[in-house]
JSON list of C-alpha atoms in Angstrom, two decimals:
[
{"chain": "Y", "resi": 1206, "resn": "UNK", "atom": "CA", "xyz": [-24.51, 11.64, 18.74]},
{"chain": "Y", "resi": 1207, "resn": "UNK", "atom": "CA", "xyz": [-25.42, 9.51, 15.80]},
{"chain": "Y", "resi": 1208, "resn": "UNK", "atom": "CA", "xyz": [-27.45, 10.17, 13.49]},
{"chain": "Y", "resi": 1209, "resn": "UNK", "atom": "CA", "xyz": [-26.47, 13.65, 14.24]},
{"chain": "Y", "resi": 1210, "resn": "UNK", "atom": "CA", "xyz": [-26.02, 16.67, 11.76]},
{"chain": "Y", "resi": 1211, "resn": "UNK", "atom": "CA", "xyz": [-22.83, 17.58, 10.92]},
{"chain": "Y", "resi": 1212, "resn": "UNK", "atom": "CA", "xyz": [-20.73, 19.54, 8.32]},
{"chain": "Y", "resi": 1213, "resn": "UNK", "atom": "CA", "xyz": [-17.59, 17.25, 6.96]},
{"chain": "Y", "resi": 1214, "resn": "UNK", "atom": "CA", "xyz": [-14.98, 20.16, 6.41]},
{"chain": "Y", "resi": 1215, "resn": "UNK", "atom": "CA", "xyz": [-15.56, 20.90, 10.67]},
{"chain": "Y", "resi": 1216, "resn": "UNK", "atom": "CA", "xyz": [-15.93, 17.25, 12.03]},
{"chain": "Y", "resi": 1217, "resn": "UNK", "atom": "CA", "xyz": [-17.96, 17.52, 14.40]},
{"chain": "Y", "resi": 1218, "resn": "UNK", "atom": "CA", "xyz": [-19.12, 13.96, 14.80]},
{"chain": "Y", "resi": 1219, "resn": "UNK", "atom": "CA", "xyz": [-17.23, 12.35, 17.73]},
{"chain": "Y", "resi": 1220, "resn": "UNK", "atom": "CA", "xyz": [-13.87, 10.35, 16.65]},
{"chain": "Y", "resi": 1221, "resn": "UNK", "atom": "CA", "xyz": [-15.71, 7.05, 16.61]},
{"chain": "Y", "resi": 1222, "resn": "UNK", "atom": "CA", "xyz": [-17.80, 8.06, 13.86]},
{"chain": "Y", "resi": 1223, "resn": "UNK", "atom": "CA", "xyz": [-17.78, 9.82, 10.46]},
{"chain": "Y", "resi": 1224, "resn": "UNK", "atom": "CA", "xyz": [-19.29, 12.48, 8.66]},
{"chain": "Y", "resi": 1225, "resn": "UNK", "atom": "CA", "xyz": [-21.48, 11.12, 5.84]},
{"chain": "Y", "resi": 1226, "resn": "UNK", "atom": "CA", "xyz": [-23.73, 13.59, 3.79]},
{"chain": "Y", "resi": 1227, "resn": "UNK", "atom": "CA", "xyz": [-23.97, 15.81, 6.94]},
{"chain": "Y", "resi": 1228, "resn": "UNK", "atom": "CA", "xyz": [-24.97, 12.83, 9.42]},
{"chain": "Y", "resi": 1229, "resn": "UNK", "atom": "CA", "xyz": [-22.84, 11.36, 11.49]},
{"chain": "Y", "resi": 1230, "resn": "UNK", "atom": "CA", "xyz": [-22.54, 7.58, 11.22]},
{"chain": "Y", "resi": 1231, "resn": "UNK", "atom": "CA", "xyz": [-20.14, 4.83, 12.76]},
{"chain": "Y", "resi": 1232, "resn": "UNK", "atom": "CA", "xyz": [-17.06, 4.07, 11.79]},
{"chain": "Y", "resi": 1233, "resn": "UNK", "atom": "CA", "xyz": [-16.69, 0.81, 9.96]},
{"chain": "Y", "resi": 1234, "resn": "UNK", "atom": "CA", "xyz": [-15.14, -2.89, 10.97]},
{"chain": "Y", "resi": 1235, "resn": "UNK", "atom": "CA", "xyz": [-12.76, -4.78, 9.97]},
{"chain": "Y", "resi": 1236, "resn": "UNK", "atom": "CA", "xyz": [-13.24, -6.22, 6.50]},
{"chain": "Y", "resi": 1237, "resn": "UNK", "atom": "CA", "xyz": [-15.93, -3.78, 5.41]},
{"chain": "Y", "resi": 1238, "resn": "UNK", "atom": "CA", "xyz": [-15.32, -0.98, 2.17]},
{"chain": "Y", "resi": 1239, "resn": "UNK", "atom": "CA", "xyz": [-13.93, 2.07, 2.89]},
{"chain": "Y", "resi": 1240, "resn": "UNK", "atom": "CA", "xyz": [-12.14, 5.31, 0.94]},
{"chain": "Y", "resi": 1241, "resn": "UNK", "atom": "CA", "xyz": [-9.88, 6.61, 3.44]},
{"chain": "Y", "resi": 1242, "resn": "UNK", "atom": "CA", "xyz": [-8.93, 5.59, 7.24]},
{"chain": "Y", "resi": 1243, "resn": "UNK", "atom": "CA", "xyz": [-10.64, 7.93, 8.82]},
{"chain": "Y", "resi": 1244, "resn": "UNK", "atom": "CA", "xyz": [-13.60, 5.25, 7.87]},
{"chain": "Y", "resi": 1245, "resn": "UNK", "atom": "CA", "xyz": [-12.77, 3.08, 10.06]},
{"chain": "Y", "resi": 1246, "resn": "UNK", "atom": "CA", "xyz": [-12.81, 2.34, 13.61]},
{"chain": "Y", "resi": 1247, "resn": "UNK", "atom": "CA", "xyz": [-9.67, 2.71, 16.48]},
{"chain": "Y", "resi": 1248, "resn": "UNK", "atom": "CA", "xyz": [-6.92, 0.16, 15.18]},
{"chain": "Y", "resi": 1249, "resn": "UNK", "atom": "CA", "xyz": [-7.10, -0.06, 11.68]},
{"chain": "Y", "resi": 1250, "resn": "UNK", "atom": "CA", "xyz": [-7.49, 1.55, 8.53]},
{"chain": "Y", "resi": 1251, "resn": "UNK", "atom": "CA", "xyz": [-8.17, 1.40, 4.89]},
{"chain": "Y", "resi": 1252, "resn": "UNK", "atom": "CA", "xyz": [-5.82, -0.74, 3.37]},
{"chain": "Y", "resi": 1253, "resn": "UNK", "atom": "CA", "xyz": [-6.46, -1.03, -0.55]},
{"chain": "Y", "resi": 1254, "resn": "UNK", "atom": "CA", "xyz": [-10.09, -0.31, 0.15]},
{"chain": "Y", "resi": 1255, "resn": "UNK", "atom": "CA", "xyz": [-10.75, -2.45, 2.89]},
{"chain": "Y", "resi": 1256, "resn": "UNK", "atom": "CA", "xyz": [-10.31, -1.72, 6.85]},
{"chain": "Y", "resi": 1257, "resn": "UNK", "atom": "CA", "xyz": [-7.67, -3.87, 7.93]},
{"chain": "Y", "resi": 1258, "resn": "UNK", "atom": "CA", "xyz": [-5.99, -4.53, 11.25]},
{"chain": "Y", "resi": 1259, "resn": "UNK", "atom": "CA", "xyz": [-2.46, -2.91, 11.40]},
{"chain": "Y", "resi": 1260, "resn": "UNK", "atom": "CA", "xyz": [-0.21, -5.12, 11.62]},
{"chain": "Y", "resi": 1261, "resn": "UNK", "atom": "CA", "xyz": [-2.01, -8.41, 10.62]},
{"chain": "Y", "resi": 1262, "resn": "UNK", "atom": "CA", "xyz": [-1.29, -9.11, 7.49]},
{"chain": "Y", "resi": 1263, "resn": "UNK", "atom": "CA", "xyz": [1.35, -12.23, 7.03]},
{"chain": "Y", "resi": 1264, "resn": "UNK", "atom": "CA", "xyz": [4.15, -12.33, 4.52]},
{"chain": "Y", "resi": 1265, "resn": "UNK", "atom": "CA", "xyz": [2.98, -12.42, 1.17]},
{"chain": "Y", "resi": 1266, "resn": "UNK", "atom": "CA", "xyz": [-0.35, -10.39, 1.19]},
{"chain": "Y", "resi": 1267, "resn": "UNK", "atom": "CA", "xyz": [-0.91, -7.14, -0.86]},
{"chain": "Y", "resi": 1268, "resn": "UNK", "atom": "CA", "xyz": [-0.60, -4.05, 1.40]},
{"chain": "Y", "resi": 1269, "resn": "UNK", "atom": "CA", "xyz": [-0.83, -0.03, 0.37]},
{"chain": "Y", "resi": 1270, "resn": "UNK", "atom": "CA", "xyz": [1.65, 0.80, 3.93]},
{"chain": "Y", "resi": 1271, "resn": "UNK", "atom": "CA", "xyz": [3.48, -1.11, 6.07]},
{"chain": "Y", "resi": 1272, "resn": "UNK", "atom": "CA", "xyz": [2.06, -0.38, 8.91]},
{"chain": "Y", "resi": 1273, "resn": "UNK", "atom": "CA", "xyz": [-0.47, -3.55, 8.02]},
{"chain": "Y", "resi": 1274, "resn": "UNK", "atom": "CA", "xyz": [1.87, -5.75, 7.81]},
{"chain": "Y", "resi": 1275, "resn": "UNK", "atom": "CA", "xyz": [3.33, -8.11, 10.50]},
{"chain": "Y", "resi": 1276, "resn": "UNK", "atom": "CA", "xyz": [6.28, -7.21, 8.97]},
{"chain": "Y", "resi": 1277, "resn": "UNK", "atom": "CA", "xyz": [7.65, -4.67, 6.64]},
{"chain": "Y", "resi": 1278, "resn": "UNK", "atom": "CA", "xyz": [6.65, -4.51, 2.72]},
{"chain": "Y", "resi": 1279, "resn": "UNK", "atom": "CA", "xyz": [8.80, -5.03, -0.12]},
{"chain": "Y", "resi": 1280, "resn": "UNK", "atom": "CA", "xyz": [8.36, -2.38, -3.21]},
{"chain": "Y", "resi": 1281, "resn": "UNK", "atom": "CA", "xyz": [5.79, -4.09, -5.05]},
{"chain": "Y", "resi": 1282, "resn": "UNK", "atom": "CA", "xyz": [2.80, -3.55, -2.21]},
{"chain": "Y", "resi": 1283, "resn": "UNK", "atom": "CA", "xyz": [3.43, -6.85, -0.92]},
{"chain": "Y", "resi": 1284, "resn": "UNK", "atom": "CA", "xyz": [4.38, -7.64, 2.63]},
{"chain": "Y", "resi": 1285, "resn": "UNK", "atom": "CA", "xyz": [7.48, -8.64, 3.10]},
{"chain": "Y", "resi": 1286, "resn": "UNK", "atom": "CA", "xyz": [9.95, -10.66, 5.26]},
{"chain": "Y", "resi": 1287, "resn": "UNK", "atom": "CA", "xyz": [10.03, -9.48, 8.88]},
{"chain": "Y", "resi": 1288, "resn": "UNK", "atom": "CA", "xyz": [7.63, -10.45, 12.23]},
{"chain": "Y", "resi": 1289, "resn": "UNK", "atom": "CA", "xyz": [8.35, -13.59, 12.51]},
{"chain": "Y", "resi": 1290, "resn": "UNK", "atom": "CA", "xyz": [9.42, -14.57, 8.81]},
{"chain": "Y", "resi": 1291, "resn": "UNK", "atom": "CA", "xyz": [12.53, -17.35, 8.54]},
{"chain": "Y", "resi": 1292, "resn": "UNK", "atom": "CA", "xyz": [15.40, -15.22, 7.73]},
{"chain": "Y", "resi": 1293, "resn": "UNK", "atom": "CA", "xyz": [19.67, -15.49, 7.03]},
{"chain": "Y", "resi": 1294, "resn": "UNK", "atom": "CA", "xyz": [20.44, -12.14, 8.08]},
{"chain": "Y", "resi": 1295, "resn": "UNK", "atom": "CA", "xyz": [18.98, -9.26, 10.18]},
{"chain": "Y", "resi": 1296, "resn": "UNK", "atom": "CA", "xyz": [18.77, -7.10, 6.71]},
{"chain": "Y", "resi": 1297, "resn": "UNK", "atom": "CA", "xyz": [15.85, -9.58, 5.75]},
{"chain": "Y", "resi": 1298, "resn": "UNK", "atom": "CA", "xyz": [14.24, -9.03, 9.44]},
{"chain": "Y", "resi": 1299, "resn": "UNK", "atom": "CA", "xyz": [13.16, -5.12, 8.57]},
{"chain": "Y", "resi": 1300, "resn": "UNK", "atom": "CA", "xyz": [13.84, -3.17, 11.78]},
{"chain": "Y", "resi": 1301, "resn": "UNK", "atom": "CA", "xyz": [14.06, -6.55, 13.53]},
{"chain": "Y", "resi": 1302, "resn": "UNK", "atom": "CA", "xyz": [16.32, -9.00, 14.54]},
{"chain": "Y", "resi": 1303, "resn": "UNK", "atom": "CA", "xyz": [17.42, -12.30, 12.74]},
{"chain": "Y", "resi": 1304, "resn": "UNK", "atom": "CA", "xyz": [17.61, -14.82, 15.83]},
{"chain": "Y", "resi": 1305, "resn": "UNK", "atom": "CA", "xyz": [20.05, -18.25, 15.04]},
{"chain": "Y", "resi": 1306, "resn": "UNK", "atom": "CA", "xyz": [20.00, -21.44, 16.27]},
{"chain": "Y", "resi": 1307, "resn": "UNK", "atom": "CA", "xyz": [24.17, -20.81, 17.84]},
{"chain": "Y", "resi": 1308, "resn": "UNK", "atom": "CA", "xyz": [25.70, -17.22, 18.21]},
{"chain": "Y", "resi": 1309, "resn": "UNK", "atom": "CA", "xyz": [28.36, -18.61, 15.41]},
{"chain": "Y", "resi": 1310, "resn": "UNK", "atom": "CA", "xyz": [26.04, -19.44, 12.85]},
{"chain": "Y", "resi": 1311, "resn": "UNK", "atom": "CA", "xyz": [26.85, -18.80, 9.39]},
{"chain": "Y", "resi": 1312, "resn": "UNK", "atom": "CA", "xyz": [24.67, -16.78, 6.97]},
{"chain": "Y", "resi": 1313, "resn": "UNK", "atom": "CA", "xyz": [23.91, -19.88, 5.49]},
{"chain": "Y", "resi": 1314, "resn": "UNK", "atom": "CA", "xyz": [21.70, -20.89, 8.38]},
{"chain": "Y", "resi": 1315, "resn": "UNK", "atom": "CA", "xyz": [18.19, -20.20, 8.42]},
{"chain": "Y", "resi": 1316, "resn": "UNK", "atom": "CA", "xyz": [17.15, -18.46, 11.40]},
{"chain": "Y", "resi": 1317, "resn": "UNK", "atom": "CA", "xyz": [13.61, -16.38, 12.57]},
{"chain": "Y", "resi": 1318, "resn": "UNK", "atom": "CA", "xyz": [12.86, -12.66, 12.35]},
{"chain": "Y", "resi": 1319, "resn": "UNK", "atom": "CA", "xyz": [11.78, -11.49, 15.48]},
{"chain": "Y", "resi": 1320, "resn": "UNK", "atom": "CA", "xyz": [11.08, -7.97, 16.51]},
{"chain": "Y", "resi": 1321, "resn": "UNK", "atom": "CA", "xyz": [9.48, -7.43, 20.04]},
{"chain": "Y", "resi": 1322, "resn": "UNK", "atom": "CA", "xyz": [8.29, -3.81, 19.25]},
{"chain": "Y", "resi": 1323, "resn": "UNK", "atom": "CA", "xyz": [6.01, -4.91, 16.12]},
{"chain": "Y", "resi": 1324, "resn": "UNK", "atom": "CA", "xyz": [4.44, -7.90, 18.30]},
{"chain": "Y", "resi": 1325, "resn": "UNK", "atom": "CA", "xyz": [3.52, -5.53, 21.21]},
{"chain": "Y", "resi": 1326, "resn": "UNK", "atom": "CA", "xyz": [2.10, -3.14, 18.21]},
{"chain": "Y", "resi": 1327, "resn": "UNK", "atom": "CA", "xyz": [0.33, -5.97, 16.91]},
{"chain": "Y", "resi": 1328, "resn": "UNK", "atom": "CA", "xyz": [-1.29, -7.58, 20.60]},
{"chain": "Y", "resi": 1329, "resn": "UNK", "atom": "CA", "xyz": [-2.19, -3.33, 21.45]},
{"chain": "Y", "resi": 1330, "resn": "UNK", "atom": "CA", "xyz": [-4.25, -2.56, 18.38]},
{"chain": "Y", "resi": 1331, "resn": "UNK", "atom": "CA", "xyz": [-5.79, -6.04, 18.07]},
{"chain": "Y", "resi": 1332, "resn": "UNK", "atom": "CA", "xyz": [-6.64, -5.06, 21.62]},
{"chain": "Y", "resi": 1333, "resn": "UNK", "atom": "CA", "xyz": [-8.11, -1.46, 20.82]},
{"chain": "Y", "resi": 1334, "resn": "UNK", "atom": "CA", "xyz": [-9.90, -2.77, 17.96]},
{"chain": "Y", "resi": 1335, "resn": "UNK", "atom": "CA", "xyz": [-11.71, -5.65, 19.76]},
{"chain": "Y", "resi": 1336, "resn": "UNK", "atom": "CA", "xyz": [-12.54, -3.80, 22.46]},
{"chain": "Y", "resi": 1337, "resn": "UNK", "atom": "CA", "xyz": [-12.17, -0.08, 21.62]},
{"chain": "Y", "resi": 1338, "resn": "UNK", "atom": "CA", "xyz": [-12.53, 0.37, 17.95]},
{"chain": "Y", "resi": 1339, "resn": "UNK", "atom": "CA", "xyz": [-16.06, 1.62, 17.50]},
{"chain": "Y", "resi": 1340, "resn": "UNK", "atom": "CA", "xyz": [-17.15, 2.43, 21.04]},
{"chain": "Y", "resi": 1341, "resn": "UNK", "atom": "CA", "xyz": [-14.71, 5.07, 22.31]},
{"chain": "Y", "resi": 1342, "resn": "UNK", "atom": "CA", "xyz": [-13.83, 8.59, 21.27]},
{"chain": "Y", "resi": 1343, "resn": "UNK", "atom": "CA", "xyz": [-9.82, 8.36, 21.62]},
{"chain": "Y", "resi": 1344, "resn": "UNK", "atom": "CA", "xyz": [-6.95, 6.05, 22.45]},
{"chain": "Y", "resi": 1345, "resn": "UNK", "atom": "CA", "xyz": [-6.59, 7.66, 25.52]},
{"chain": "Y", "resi": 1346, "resn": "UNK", "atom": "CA", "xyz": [-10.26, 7.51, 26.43]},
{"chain": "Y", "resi": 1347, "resn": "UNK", "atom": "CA", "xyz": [-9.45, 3.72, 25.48]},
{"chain": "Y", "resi": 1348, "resn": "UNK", "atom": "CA", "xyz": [-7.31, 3.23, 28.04]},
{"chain": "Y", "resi": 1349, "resn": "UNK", "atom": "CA", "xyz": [-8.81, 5.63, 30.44]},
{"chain": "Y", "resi": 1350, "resn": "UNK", "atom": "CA", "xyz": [-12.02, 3.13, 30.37]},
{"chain": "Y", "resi": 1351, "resn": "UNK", "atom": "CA", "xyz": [-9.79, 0.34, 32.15]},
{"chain": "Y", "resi": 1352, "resn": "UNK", "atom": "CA", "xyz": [-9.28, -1.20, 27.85]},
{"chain": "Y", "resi": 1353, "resn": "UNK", "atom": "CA", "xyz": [-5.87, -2.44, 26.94]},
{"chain": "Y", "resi": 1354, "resn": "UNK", "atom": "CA", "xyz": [-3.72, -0.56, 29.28]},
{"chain": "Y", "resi": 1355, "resn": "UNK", "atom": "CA", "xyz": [-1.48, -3.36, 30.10]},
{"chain": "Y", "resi": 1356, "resn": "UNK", "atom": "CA", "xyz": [-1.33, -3.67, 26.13]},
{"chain": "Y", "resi": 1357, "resn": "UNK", "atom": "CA", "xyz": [-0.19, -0.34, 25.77]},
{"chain": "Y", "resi": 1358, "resn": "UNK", "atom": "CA", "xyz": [2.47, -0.33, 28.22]},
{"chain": "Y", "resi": 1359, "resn": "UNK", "atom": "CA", "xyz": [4.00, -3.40, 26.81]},
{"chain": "Y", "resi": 1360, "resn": "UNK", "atom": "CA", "xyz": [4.15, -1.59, 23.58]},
{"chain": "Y", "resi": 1361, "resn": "UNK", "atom": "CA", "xyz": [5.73, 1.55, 25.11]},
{"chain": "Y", "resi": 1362, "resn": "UNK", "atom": "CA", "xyz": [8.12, -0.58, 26.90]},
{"chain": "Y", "resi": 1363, "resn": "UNK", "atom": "CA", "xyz": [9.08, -2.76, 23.87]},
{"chain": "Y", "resi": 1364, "resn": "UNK", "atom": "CA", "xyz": [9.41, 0.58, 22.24]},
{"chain": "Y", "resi": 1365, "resn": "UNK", "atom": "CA", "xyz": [11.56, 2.32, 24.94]},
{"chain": "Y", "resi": 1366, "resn": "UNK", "atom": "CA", "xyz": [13.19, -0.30, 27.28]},
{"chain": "Y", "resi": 1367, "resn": "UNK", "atom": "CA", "xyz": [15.43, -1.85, 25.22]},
{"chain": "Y", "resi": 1368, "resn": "UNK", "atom": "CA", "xyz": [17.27, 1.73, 24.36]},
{"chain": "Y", "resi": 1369, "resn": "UNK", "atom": "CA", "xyz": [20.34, 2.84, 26.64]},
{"chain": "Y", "resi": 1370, "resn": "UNK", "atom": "CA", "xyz": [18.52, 4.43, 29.35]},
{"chain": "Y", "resi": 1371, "resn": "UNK", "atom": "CA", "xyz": [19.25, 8.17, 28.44]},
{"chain": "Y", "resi": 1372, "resn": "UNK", "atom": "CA", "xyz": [17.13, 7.59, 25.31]},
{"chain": "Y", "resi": 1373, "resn": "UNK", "atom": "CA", "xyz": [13.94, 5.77, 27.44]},
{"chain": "Y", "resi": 1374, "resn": "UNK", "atom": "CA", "xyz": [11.42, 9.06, 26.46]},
{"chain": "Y", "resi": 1375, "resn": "UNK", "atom": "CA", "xyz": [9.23, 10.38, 24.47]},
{"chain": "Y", "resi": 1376, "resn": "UNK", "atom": "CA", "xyz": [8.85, 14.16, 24.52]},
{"chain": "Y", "resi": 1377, "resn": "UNK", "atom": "CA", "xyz": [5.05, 13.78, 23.35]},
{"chain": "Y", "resi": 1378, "resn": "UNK", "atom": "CA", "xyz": [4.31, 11.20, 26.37]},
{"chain": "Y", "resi": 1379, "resn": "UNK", "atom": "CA", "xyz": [4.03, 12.44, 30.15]},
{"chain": "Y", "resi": 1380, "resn": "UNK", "atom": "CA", "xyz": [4.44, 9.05, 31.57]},
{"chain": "Y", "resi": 1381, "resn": "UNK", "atom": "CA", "xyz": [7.57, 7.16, 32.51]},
{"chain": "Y", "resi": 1382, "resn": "UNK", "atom": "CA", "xyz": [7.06, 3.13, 32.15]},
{"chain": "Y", "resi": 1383, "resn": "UNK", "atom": "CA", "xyz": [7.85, 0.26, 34.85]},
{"chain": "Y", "resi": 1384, "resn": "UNK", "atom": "CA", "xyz": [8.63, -2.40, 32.50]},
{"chain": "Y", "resi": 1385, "resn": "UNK", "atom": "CA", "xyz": [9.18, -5.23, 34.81]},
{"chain": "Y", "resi": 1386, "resn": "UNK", "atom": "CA", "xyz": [5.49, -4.35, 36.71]},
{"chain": "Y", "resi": 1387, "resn": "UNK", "atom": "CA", "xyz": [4.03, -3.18, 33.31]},
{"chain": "Y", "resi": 1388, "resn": "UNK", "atom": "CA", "xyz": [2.67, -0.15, 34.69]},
{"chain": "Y", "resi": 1389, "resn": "UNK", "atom": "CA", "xyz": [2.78, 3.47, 33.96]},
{"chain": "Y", "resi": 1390, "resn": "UNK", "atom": "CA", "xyz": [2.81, 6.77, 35.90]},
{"chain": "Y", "resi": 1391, "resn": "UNK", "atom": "CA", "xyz": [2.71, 9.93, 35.48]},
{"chain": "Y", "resi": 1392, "resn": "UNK", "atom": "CA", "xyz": [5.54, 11.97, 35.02]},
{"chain": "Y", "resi": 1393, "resn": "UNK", "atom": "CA", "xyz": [6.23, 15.21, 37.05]},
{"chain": "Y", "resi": 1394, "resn": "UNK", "atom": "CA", "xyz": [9.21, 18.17, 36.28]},
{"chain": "Y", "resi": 1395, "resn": "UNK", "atom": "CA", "xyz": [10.52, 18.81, 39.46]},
{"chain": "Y", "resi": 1396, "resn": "UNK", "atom": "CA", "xyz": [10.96, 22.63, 38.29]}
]
């Protein structure tokens, strides 16, 4: 409840707010101050002091983890080439791919990063943010409320569908994915 007690080293504030000298308070938005991530609310984080989106930062901007970036980031805390940067091969893509105008094009051709798993990423937590990020205890309460499902499907399927299908699980996940109907159910041992 907020404005409730609570003691910071047991958390007991729920997840969509934090523990602030032993009251509990919400978690902050996008673009306000923070310390840590735990700060701030369902899909995003503190990025160099500041709750950022994950992956929504473009090419360029200065970035303590990747995992802000539309991309990947280079060594200086920049982020890098990747999403949907102009690339010549699929090293400058990150875990991407570098798509060319002809299957015989030379390195010499420009072509454009493109990585379907990071844009599903990017459309789910945009999603949980916008309509999750300060309201809900949980992802999975998230979706349970009817919020971003579809979202999260497409970026379980991005994830898994495009591996040979004897690598199409996760061992943490009890759901197996229709990727053409973008729907999810559960997933039952026959044992």
């Amino acid at each position: 409840k907020l404005n409730a007690r609570c003691d910071s080293k047991t958390d007991i504030c729920p997840s969509n707010q934090r523990c602030i000298n032993q009251v509990c308070r919400p978690r902050l938005t996008v673009g306000q101050l923070c310390t840590s991530s735990s700060d701030c609310a369902l899909g995003s984080g503190c990025n160099r002091g500041v709750c950022t989106l994950f992956y929504s930062l473009d090419r360029g901007a200065p970035t303590s983890s990747a995992s802000y970036c539309k991309g990947n980031s280079d060594k200086s805390g920049r982020c890098g080439i990747g999403g949907e940067g102009v690339c010549y091969s699929n090293a400058d893509c990150g875990t991407g791919a570098c798509k060319k105008p002809a299957v015989d094009s030379t390195t010499d051709v420009t072509g454009v990063c493109f990585n379907p798993t990071l844009k599903a990423n990017t459309e789910y937590n945009k999603c949980k943010y916008d309509k999750c990020g300060t309201q809900v205890l949980t992802t999975e309460s998230c979706e349970a409320a009817g919020r971003c499902g579809t979202s999260y499907v497409k970026s379980q399927c991005a994830k898994y569908c495009l591996l040979p299908i004897d690598q199409r699980f996760d061992t943490a996940s009890a759901f197996i994915y229709d990727c053409a109907a973008l729907t999810r159910q559960s997933f039952t041992s026959s044992d």
